[in-house]
PDB file of C-alpha atoms in Angstrom:
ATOM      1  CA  UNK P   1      -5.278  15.338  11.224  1.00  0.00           C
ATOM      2  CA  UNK P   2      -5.020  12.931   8.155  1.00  0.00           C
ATOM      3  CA  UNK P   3      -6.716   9.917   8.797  1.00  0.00           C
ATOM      4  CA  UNK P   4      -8.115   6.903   6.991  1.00  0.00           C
ATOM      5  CA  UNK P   5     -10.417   4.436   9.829  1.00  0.00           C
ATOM      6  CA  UNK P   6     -11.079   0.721   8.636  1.00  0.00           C
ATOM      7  CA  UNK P   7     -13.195   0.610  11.765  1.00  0.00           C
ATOM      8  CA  UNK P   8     -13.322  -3.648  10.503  1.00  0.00           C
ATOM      9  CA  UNK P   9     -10.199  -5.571  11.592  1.00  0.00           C
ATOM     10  CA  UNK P  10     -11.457  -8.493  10.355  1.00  0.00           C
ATOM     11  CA  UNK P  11     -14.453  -9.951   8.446  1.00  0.00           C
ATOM     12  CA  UNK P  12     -15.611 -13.303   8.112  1.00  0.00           C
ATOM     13  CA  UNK P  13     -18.473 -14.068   4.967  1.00  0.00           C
ATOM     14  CA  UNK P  14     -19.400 -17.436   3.136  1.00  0.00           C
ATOM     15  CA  UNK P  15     -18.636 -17.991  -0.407  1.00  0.00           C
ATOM     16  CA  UNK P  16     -21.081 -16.600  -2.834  1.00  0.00           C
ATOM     17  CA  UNK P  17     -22.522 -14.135   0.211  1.00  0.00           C
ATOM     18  CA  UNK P  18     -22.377 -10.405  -0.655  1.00  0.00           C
ATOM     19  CA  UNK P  19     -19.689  -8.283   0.821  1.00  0.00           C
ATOM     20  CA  UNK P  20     -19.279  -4.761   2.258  1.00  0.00           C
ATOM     21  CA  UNK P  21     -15.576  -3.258   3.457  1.00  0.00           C
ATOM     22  CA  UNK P  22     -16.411   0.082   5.139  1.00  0.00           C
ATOM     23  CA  UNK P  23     -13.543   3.169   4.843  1.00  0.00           C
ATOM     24  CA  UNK P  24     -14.265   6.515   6.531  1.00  0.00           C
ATOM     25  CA  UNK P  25     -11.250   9.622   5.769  1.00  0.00           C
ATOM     26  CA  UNK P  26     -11.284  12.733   7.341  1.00  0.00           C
ATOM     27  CA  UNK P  27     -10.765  15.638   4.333  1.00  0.00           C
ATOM     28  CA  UNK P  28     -11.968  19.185   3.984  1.00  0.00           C
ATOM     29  CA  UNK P  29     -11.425  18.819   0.214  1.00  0.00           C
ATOM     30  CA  UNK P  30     -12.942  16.040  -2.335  1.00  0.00           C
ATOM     31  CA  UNK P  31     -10.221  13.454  -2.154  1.00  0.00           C
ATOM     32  CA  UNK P  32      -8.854  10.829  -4.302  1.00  0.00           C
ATOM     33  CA  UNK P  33      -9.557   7.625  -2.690  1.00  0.00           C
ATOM     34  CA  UNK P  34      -8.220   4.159  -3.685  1.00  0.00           C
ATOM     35  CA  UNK P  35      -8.886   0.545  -2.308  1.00  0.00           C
ATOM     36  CA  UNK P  36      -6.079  -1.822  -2.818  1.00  0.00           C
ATOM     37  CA  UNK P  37      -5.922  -5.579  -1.725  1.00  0.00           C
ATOM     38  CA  UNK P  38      -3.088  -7.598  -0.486  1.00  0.00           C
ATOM     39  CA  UNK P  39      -2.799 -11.125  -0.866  1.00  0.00           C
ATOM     40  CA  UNK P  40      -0.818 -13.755   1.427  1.00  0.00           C
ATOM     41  CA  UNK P  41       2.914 -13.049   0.680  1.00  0.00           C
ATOM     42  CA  UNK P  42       2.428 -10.553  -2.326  1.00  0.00           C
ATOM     43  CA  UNK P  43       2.225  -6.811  -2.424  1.00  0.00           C
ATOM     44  CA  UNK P  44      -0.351  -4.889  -2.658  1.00  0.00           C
ATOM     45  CA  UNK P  45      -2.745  -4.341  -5.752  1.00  0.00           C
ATOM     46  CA  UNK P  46      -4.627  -1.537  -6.892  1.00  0.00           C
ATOM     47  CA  UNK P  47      -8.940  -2.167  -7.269  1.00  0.00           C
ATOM     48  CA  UNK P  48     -10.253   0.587  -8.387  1.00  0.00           C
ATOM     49  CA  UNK P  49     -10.151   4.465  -7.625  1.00  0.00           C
ATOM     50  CA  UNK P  50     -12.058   7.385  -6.909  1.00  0.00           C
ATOM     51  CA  UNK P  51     -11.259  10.838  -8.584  1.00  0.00           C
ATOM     52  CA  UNK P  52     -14.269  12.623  -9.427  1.00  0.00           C
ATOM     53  CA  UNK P  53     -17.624  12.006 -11.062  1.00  0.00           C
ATOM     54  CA  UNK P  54     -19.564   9.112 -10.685  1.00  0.00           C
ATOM     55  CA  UNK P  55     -19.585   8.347  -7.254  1.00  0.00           C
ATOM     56  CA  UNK P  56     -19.807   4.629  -7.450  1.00  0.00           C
ATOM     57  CA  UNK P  57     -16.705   3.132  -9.287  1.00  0.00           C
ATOM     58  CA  UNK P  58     -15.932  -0.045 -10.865  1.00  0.00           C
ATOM     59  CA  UNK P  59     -13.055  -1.617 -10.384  1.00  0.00           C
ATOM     60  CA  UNK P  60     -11.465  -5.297 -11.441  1.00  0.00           C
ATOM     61  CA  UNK P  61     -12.281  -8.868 -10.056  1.00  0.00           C
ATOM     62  CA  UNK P  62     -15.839  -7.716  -9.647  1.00  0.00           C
ATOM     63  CA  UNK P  63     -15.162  -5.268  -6.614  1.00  0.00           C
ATOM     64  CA  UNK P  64     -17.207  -1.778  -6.455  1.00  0.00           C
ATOM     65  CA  UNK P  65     -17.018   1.360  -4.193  1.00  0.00           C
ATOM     66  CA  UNK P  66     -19.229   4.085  -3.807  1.00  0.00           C
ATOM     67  CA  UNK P  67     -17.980   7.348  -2.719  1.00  0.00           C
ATOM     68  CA  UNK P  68     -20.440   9.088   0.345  1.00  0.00           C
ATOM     69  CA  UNK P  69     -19.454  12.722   0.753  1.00  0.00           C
ATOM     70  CA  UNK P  70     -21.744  13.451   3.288  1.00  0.00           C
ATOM     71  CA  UNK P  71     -20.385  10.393   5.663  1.00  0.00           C
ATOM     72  CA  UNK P  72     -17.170  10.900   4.653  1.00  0.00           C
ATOM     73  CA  UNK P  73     -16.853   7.242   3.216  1.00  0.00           C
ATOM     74  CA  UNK P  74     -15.701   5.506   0.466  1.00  0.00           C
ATOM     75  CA  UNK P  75     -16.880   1.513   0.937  1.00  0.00           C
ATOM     76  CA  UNK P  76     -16.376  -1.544  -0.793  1.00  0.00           C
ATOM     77  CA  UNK P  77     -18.760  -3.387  -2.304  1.00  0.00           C
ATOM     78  CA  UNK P  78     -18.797  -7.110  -4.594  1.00  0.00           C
ATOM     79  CA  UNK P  79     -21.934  -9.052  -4.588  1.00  0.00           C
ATOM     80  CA  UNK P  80     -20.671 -12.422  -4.407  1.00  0.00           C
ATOM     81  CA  UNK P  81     -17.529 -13.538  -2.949  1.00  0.00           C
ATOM     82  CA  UNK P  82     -15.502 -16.003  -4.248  1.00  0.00           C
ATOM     83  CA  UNK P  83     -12.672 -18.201  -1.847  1.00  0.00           C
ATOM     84  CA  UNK P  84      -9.879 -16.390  -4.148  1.00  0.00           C
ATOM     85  CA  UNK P  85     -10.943 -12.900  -2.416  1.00  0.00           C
ATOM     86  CA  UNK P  86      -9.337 -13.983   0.762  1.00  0.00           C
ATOM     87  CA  UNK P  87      -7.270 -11.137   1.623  1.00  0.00           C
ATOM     88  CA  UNK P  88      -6.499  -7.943   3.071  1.00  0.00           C
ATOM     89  CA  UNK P  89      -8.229  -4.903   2.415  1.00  0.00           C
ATOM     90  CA  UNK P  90      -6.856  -1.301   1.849  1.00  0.00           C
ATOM     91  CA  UNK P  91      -8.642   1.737   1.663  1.00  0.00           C
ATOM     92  CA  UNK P  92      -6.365   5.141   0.790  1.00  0.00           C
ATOM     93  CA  UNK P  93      -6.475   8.597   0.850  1.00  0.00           C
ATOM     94  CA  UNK P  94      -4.600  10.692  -1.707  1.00  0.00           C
ATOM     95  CA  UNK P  95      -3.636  14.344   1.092  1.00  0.00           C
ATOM     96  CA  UNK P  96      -1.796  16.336  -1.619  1.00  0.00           C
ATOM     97  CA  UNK P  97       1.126  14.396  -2.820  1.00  0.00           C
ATOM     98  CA  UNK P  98       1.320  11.693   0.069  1.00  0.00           C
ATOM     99  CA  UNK P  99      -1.081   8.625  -0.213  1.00  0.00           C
ATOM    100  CA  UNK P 100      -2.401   7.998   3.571  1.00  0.00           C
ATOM    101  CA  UNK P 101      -3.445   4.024   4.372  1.00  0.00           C
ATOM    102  CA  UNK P 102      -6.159   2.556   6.468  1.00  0.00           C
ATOM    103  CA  UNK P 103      -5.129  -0.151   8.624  1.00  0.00           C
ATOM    104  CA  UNK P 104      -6.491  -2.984   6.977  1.00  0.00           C
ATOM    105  CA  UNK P 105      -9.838  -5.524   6.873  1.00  0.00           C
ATOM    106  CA  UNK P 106      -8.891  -9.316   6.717  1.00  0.00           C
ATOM    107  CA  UNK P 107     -11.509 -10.761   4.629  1.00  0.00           C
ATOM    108  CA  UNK P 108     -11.685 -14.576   5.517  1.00  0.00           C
ATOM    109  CA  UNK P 109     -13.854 -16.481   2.800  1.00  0.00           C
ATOM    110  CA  UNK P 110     -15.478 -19.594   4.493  1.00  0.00           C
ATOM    111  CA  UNK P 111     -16.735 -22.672   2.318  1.00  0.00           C
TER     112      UNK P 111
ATOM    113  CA  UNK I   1       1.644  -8.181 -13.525  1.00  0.00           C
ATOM    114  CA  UNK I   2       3.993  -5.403 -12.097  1.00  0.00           C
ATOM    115  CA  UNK I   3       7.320  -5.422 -12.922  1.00  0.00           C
ATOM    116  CA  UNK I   4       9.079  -3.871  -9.488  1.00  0.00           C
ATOM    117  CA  UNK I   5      11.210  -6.408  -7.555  1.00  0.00           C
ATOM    118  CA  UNK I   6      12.216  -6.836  -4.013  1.00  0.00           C
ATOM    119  CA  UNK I   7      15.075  -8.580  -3.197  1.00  0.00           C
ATOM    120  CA  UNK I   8      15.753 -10.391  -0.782  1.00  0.00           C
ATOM    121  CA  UNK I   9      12.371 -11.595   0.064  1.00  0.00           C
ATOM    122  CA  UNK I  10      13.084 -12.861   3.504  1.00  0.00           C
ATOM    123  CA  UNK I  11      16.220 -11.836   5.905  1.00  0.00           C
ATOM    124  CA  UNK I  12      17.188 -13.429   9.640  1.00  0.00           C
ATOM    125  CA  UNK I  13      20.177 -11.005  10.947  1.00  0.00           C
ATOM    126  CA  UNK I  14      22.264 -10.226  13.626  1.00  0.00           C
ATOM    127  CA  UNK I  15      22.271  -7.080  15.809  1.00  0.00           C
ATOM    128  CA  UNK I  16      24.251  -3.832  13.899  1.00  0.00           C
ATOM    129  CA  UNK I  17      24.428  -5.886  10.837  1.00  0.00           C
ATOM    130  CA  UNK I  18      24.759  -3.446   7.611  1.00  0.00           C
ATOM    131  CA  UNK I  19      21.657  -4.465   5.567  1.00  0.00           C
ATOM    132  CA  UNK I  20      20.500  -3.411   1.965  1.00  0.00           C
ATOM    133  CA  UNK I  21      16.726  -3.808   0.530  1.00  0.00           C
ATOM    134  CA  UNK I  22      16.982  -3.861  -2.904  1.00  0.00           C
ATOM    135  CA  UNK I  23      13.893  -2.792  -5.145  1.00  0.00           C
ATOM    136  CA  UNK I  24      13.935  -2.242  -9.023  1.00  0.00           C
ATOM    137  CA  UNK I  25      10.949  -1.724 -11.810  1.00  0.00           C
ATOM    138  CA  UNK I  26      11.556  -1.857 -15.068  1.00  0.00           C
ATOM    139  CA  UNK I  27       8.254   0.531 -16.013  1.00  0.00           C
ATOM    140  CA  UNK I  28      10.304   4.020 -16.344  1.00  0.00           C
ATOM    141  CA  UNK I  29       8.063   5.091 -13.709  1.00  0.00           C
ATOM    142  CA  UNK I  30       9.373   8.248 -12.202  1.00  0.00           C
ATOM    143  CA  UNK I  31       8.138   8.297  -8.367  1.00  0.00           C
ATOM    144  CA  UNK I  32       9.535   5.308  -5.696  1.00  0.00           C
ATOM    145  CA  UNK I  33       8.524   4.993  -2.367  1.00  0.00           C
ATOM    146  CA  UNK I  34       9.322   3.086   0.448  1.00  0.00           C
ATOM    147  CA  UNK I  35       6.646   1.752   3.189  1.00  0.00           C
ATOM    148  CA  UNK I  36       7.006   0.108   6.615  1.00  0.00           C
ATOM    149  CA  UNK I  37       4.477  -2.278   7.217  1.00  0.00           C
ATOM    150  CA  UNK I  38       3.603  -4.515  10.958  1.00  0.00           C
ATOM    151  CA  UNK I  39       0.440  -6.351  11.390  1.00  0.00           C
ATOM    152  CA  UNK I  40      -2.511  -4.510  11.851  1.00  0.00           C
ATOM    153  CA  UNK I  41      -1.249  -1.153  11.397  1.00  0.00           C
ATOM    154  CA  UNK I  42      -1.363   1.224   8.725  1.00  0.00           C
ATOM    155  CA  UNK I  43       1.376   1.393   5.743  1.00  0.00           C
ATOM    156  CA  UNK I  44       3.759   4.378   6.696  1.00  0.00           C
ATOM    157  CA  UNK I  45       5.755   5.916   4.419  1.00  0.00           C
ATOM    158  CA  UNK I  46       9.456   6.101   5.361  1.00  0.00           C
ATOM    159  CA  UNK I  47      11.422   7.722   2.084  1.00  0.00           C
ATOM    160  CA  UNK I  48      10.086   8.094  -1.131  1.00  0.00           C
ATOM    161  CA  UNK I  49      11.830   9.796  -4.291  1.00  0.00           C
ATOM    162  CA  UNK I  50       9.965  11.950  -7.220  1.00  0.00           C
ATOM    163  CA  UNK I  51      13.217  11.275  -9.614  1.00  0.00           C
ATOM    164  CA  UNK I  52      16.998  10.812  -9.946  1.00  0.00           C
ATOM    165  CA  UNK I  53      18.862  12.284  -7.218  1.00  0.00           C
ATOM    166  CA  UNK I  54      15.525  13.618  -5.118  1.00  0.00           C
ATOM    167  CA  UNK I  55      14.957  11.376  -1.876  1.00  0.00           C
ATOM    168  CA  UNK I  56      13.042  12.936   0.914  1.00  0.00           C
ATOM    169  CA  UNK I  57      11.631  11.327   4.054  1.00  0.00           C
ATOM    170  CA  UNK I  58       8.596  10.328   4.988  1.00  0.00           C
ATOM    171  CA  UNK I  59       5.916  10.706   7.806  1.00  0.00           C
ATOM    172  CA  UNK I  60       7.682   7.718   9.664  1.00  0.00           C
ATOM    173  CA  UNK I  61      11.048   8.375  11.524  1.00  0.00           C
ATOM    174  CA  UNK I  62      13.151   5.553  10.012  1.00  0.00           C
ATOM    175  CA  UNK I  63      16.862   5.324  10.309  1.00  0.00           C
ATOM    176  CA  UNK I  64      17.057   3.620   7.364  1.00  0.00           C
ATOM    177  CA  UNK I  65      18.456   5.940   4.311  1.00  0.00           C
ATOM    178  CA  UNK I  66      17.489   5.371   0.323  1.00  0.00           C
ATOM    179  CA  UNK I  67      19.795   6.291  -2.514  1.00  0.00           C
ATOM    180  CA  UNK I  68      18.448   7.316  -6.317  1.00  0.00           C
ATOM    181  CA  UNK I  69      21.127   6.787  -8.465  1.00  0.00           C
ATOM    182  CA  UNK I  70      19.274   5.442 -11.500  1.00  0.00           C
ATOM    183  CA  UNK I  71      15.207   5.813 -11.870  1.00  0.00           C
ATOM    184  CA  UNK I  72      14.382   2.157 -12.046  1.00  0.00           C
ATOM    185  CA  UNK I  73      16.632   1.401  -8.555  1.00  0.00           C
ATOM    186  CA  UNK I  74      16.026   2.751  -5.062  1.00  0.00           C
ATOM    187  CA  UNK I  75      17.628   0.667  -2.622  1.00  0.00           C
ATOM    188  CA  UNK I  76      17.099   1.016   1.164  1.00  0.00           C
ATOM    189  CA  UNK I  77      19.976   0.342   3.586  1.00  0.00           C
ATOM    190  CA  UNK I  78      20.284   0.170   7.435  1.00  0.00           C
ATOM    191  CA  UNK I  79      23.499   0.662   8.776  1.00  0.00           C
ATOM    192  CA  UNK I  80      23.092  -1.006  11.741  1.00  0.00           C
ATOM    193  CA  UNK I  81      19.871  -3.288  12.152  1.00  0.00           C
ATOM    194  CA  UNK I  82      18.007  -3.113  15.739  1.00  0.00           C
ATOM    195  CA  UNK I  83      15.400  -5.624  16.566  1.00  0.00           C
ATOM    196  CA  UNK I  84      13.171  -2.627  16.612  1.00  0.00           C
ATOM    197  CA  UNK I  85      13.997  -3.187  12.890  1.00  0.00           C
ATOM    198  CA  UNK I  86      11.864  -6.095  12.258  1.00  0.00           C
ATOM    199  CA  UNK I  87       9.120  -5.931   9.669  1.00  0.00           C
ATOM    200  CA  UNK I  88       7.828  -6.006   5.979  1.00  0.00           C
ATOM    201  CA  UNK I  89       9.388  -3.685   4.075  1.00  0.00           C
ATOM    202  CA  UNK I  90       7.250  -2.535   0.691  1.00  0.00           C
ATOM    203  CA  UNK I  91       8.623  -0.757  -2.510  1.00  0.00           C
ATOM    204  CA  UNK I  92       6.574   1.209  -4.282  1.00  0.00           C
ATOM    205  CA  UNK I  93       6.603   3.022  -7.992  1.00  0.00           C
ATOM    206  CA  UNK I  94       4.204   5.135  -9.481  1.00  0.00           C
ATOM    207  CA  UNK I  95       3.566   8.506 -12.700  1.00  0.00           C
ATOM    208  CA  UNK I  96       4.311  11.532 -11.850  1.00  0.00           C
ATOM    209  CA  UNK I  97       1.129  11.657 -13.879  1.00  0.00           C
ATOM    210  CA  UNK I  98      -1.390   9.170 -11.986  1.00  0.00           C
ATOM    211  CA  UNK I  99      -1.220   9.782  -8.157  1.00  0.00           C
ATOM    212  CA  UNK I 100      -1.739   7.734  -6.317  1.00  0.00           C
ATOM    213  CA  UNK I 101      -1.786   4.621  -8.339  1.00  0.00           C
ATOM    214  CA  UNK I 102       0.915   2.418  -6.805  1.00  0.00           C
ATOM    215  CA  UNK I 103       3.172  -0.138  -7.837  1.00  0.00           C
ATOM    216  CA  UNK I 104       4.300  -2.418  -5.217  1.00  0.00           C
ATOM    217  CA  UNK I 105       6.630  -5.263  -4.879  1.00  0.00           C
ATOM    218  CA  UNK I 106       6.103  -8.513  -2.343  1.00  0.00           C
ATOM    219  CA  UNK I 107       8.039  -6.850   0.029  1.00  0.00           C
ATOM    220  CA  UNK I 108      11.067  -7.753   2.149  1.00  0.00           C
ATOM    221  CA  UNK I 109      10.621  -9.196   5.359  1.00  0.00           C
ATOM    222  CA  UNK I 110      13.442  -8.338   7.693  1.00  0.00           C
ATOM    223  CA  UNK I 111      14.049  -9.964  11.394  1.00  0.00           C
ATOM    224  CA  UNK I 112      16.930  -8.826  13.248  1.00  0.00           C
ATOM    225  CA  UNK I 113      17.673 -11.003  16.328  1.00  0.00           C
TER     226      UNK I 113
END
């Protein structure tokens, strides 16, 4: 089955700390694999995306992922974490022409 | 910024209440979509539409029903709102050409009492 696991519900760091959002999908093929971010009261946004290629991917607001074929992962990465990156956490999967969710990490941003 | 819009933002209703979820973008983009979302669950994907006239239903049973009249609108109506109704609503747009890169509006939170 189609799956996208955000095994982190939620995930407390301090400001400034480095950050890591894990995604694991479950694809025969190489996928297309997205993180978007949602904050309080506003739709989601796009980060950054995963095609083909490099296998770690810039995105904006300073946010990084780096595709693992071997573990099946695709986890988010920003070095320092600002209090404006409060939010929740998408990771997607792109199965043909249907784009699959995860089911979220709340990132909490502590002072 | 994104320029697809939910209206209305929030909505308290009654039991078998006709409802309509409005969504528009004004960024030609051919491909709308729809997405239920509750707290701590996945975004599912309840009707989505590749173009004028072309609506087809998601992975999510919903007996809510979407209309394509014009590319920029895709409304969403219930006819008759359950409590088992109640949640965010999320409009999406996207290319034909980019999949996968989404759109979205704030949503539409719906409670039906």
């Amino acid at each position: 089955a189609q799956s996208v696991t955000q095994p982190d519900i939620h995930i407390t760091v301090s400001e400034g700390a480095s950050l890591e959002l894990r995604c694991n999908y479950s694809y025969g093929a190489t996928p297309y694999l997205f993180w978007y971010v949602q904050s309080p009261g506003q739709g989601l946004q796009l980060l950054l995306k995963y095609f083909s290629g490099d296998t770690l991917v810039q995105g904006i607001k300073g946010f990084e992922a780096e595709f693992k074929r071997s573990q099946s992962s695709f986890n988010l990465r920003k070095p320092s974490v600002h209090w404006s990156d409060a939010a929740e956490y998408f990771c997607a999967v792109l199965y043909g022409n249907k784009l699959v969710f995860g089911a979220g990490t709340i990132l909490r941003v502590k002072s | 910024e994104a320029d697809i819009y939910q209206t209305p933002r929030y909505l308290v209703i009654g039991t078998g209440k006709k409802i309509t979820l409005e969504c528009s973008q004004t960024m030609g983009h051919d491909k709308m979509y729809w997405y239920q979302q509750d707290p701590g669950m996945e975004l599912h994907l309840i009707h989505y539409s590749y173009g004028v006239n072309s609506t087809e239903k998601g992975d999510l049973s919903s007996e809510s029903t979407v209309s394509r009249i014009r590319t920029e609108h895709f409304p969403l109506t219930l006819e008759s709102a359950r409590p088992s109704h109640t949640s965010q609503y999320l409009c999406a747009s996207s290319l034909g050409e980019r999949p996968g890169e989404l759109f979205f509006g704030e949503g539409s939170r719906l409670t039906v009492l």
